[in-house]
Every structure is written in C-alpha cells, then in structure tokens.
CSV table of C-alpha atoms in Angstrom, one decimal:
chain,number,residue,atom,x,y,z
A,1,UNK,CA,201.6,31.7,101.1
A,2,UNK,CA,199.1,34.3,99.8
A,3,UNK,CA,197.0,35.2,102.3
A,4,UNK,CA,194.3,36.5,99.9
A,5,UNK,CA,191.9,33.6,100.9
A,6,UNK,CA,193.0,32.0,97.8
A,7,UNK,CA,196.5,31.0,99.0
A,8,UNK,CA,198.5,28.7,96.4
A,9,UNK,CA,195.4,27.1,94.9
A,10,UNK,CA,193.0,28.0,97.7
A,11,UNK,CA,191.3,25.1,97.3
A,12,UNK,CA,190.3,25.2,94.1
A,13,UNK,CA,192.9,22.7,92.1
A,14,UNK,CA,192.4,21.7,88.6
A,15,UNK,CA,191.1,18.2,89.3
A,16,UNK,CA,193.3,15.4,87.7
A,17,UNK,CA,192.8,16.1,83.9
A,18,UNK,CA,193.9,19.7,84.9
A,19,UNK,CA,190.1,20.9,84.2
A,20,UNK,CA,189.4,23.9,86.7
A,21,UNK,CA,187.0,23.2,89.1
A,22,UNK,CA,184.1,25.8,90.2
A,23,UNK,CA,184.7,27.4,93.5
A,24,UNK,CA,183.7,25.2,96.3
A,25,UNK,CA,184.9,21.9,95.2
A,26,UNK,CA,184.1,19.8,91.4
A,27,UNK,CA,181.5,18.4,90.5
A,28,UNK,CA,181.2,15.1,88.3
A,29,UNK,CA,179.0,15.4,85.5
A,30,UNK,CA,175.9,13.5,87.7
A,31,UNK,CA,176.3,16.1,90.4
A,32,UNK,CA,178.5,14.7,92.9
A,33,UNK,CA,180.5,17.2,94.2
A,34,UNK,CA,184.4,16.2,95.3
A,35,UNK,CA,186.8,17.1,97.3
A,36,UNK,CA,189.7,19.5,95.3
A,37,UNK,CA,192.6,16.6,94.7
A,38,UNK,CA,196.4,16.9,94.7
A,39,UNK,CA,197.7,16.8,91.3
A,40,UNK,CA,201.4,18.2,90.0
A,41,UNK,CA,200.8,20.9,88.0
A,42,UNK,CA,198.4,22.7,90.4
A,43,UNK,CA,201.1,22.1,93.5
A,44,UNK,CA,204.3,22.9,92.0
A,45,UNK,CA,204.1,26.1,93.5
A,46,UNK,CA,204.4,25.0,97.4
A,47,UNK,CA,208.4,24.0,97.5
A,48,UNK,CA,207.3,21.4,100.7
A,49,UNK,CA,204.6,19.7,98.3
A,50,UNK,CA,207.0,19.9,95.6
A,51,UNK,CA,209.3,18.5,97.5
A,52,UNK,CA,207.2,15.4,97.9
A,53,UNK,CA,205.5,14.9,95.0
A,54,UNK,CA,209.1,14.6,93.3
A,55,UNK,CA,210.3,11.9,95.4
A,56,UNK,CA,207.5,9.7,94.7
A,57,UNK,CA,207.6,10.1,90.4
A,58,UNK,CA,209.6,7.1,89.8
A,59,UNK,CA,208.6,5.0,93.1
A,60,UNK,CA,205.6,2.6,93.1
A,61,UNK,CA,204.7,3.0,96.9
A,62,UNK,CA,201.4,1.1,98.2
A,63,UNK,CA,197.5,1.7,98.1
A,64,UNK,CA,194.8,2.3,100.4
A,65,UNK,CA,195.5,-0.9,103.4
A,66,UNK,CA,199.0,-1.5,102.2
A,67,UNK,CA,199.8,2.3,103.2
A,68,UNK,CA,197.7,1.5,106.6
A,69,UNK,CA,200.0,-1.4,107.5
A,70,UNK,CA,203.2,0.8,106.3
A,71,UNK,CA,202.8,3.3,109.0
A,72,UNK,CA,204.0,0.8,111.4
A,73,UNK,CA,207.6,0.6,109.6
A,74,UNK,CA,208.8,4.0,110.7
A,75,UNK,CA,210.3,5.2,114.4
A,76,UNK,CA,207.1,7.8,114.6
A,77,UNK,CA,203.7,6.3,113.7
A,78,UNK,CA,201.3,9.1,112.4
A,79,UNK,CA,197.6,9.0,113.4
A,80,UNK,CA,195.5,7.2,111.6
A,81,UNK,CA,194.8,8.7,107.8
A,82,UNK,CA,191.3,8.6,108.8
A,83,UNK,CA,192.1,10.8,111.9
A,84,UNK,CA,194.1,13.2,109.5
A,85,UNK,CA,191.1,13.3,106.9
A,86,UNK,CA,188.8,14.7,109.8
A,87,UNK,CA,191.8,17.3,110.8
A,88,UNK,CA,192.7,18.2,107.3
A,89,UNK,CA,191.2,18.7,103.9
A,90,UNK,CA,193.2,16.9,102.5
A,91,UNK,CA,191.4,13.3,101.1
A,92,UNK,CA,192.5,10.1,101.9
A,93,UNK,CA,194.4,9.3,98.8
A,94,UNK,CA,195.9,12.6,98.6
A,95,UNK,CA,197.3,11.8,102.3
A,96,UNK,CA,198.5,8.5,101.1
A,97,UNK,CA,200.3,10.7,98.5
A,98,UNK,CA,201.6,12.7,100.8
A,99,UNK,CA,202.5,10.2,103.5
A,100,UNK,CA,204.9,7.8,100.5
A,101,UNK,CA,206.6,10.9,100.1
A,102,UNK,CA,207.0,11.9,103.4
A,103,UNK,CA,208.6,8.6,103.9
A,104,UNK,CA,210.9,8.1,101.2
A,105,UNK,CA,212.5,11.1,102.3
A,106,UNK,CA,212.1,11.1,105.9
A,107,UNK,CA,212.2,7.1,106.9
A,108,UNK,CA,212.2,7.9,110.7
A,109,UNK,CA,209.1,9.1,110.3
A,110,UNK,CA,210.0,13.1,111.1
A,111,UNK,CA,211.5,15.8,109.3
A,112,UNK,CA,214.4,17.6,111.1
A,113,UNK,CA,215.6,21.5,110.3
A,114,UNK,CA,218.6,20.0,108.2
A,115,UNK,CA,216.1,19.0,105.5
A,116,UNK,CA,214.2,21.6,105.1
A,117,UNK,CA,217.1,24.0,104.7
A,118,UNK,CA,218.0,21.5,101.7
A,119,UNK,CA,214.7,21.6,100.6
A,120,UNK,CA,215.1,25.3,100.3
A,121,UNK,CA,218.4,25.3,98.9
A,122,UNK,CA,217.3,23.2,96.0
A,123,UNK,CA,214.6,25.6,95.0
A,124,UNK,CA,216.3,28.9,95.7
A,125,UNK,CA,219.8,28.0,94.6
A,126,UNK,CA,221.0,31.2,93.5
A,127,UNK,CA,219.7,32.7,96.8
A,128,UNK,CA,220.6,32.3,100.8
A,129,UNK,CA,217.8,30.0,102.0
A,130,UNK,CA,219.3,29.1,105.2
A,131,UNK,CA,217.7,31.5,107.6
A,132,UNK,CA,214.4,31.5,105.5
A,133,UNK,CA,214.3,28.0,106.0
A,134,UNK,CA,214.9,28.1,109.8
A,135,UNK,CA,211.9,30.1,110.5
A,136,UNK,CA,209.3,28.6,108.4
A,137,UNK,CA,210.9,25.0,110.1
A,138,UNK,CA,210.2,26.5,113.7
A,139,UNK,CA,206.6,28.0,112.0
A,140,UNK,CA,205.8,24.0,111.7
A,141,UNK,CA,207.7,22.9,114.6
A,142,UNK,CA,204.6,23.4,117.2
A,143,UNK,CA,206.1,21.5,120.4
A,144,UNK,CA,209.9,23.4,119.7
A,145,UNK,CA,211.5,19.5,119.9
A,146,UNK,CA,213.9,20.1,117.0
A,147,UNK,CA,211.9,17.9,114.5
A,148,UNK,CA,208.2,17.6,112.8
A,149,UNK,CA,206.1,14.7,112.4
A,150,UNK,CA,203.9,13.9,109.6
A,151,UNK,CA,201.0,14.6,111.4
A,152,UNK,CA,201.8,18.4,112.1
A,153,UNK,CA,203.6,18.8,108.5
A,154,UNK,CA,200.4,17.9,106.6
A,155,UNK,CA,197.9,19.6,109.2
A,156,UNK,CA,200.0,22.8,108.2
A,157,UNK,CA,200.1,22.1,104.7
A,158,UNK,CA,196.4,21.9,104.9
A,159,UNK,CA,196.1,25.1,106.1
A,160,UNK,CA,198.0,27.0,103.7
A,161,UNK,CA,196.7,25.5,100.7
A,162,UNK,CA,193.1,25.1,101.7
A,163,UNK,CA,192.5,27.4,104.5
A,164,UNK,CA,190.2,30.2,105.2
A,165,UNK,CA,191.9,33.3,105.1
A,166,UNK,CA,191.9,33.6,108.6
A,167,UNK,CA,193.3,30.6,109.0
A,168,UNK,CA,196.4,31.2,106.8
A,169,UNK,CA,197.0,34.7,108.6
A,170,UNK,CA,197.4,33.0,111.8
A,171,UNK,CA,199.5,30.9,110.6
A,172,UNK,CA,201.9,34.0,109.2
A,173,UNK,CA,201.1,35.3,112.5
A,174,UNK,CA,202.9,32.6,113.9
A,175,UNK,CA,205.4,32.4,111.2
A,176,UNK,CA,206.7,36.1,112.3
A,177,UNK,CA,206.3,35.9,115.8
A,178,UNK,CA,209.7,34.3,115.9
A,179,UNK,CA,209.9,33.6,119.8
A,180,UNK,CA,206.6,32.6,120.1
A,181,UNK,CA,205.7,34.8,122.8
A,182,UNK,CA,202.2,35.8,121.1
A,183,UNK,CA,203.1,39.4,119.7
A,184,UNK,CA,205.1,40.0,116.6
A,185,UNK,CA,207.7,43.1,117.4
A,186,UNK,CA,209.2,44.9,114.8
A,187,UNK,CA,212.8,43.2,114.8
A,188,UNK,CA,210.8,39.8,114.2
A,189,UNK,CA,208.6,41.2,111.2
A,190,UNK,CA,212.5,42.6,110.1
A,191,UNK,CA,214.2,39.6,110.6
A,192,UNK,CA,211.2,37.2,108.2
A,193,UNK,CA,211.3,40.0,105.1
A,194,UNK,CA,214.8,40.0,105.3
A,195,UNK,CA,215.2,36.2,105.1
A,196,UNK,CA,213.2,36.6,102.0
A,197,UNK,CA,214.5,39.1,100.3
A,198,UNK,CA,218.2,37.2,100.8
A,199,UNK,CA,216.3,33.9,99.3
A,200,UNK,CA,214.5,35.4,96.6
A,201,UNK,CA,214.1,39.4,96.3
A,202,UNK,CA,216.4,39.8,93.4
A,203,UNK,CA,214.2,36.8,91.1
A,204,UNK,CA,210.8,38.6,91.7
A,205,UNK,CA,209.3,41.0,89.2
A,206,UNK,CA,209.1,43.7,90.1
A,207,UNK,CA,212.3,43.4,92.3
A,208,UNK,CA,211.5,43.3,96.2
A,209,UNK,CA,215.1,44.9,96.2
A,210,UNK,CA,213.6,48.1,94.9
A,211,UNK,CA,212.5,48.7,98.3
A,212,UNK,CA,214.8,48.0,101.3
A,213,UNK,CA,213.0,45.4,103.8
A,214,UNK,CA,213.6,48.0,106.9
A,215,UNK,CA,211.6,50.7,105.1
A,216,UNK,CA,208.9,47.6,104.0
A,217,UNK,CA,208.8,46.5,107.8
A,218,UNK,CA,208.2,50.2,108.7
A,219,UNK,CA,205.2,50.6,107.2
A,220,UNK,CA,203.4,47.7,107.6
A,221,UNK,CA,204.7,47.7,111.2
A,222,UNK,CA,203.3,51.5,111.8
A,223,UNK,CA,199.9,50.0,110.4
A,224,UNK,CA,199.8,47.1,112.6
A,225,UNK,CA,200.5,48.6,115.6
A,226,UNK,CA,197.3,50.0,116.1
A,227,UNK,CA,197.6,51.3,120.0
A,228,UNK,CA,201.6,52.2,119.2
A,229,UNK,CA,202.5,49.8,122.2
A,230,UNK,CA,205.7,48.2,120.5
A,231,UNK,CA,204.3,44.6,119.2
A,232,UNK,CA,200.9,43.7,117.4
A,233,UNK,CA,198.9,41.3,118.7
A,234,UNK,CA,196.8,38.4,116.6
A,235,UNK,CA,193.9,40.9,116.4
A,236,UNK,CA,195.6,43.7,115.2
A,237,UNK,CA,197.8,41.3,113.0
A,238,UNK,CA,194.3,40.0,110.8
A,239,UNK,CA,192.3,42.9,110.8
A,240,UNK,CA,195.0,44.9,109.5
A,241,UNK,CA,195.5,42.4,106.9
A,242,UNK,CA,191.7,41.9,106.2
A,243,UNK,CA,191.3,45.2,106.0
A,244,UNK,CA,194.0,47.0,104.1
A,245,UNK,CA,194.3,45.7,100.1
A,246,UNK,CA,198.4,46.9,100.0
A,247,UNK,CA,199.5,44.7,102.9
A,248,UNK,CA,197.0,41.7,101.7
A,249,UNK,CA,198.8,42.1,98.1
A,250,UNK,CA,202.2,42.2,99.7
A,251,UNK,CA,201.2,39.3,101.7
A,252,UNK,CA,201.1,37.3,97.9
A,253,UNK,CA,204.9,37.4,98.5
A,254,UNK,CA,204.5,34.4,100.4
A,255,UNK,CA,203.0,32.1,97.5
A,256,UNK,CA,206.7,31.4,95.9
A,257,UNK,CA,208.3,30.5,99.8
A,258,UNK,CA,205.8,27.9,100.8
C-alpha cells in the first residue's frame, strides 16, 4: 500500500480503454462524471486483486440478478451488493467482479489464512511469504475468527485502493499493531519490515537489504514515539506520517505487498 494518498491507483484507474482519467473520477464526453472502474492493467499491482481477477479470465460467471441469486449458493451469504456499494467505492459491477472471483476460489464463501499464504507464495516465489502473509491475513481478519468474509475482504480492498490517506494509514496502523491492543511497540513495527524484507527486500531497486530492518525500525520508531513512552499511538502514528516526506516515501514500500 502507499500511503501517499494515492495508494495503488488512488482512485484514479485508467477507465476500461486504459485512458487516464482526471483526478476525481472520468468523465464521459457529455459530462457525466463515473465512478473509477476495475480493469486489469491498472490492478495488477494489488496481489489480493490479482489474485481475483485471474481466476475469473477464462470463467463466464453471471450478471447483475443472476450474481444476486448466486450469493445464496455459498455457506456465508455477503450483504447485499447494494449494501457493499454504500460501504465501499467500489461500483456495483466492479463488486460483481470481485464477488465471481471471490467465489471461484473461496466456494464457502470465506477466505482462510492457508490461502492467502498461497496467494503470497505465488507472487513472491523466490521470497519467504509465510509470515508476511500471516499478518496482513490477521490486518483483514477484524473479528480474530480464523477466516474473512467477502464482505470485510472488499471493504478493506476499498480502502487501500480508494481511500483517503488517512484512511489507508489506519489501516497500516492496524496492520503493525500485531496484537491489536491499540499501540504499535517497536518489536511489532520489527517483526512487519522484517516479514518484508524476507518476501521481497532483495527484488526492490534500490535493495531494502542495503539497510538492515532493525536500524529502519529505529528510526522511524524514534520519530513516532513522540512522548518516548515505549509504543505510538494512532495519533502519533498519522501525523508522523502526514508530516514527515521520508517515512511517507518509505511507506510506498507497501504498493508491491498488497
């Protein structure tokens, strides 16, 4: 995730003849403006998109009622599309996109840790993605009941590619706070960058190897910390971030892990 306030396309996705729209949305040539859609090219640089996208290339799944009356086939029943439209901003046929490929892969209707550690495996497999993959799984994994529904996996999709900025730093907030105790500690900030660096560090440019994740940790941690009390909060966590341009560029790092 880059938590620039552009995040992987930050909302602003080539529409589906891969024009680029104008920030804010596209407009049609009569004016109407329209929601950013989901379209490969622009996506295939979130791995859990990818993921689905993929497993829907060479299947024909169902339109617009056909998808409504679908929902009923699987052991969890999401909400309503047109609940998930007012909680997302994702569109309705993007959802329905989203929701065929959800399926295909996860017919019970939820998505347990086990997948997404082969999700992550598949895209990094030159790299250790296990632990990685464990984190960001309990980073969507809201409740803690061992599995995610469709419902929480496309509300967090949502945020990371379309949210505010603030919105995607909460959402590393909670991605580091490990234990989900509401303060990030500097064993949990450790124990993310190093998942990272075993998954990817050596395949970036300029290597993340160059610097060792401890001394990385220490000095965004010494930032962060703003009262030296041991943990950062959610406050001192964002403005931090908002306010100093080397952590926010660092924070890019999370654009090829999503």
């Amino acid at each position: 995730m880059q938590a620039d306030g552009k995040g992987v396309d930050g909302g602003l996705l080539p529409d589906a003849n891969g024009k680029e729209p104008s920030p804010g949305g596209q407009r049609e040539d009569r004016g109407k403006w329209q929601k950013p859609r989901i379209t490969r090219k622009s996506l295939m640089k979130c791995c859990l998109v990818k993921w689905i996208i993929d497993s829907t290339t060479n299947t024909q799944g169902p339109e617009s009622s056909d998808c409504e009356l679908e929902l009923s086939t699987v052991r969890h029943q999401p909400e309503g599309l047109e609940q998930l439209q007012v909680q997302t901003q994702f569109t309705k046929k993007e959802l329905q996109s989203l929701y065929r490929g959800f399926k295909n892969e996860c017919p019970s209707g939820l998505v347990d840790e086990e997948t997404f550690k082969n999700i992550y495996s598949q895209f990094f497999p030159q790299g250790d993605a296990t632990t990685y993959a464990h984190f960001l799984f309990n980073a969507f994994d809201m409740d803690r009941n061992g599995s995610i529904r469709f419902e929480d996996f496309v509300i967090g999709l949502s945020v990371l590619l379309r949210g505010s900025e603030t919105e995607k730093l909460r959402w590393a907030f909670n991605l580091y706070d490990i234990n989900k105790d509401g303060y990030i500690t500097k064993e949990e900030m450790l124990a993310i960058m190093t998942s990272i660096y075993d998954m990817m560090g050596r395949y970036t440019s300029p290597s993340v190897r160059d610097i060792d994740p401890s001394e990385h940790v220490d000095k965004f941690f010494q930032k962060m910390d703003r009262n030296r009390d041991g943990v950062v909060t959610i406050d001192e966590f964002i403005e931090t971030c908002q306010k100093d341009e080397n952590i926010m560029a660092s924070m890019q790092l999370f654009e090829n892990v999503i």
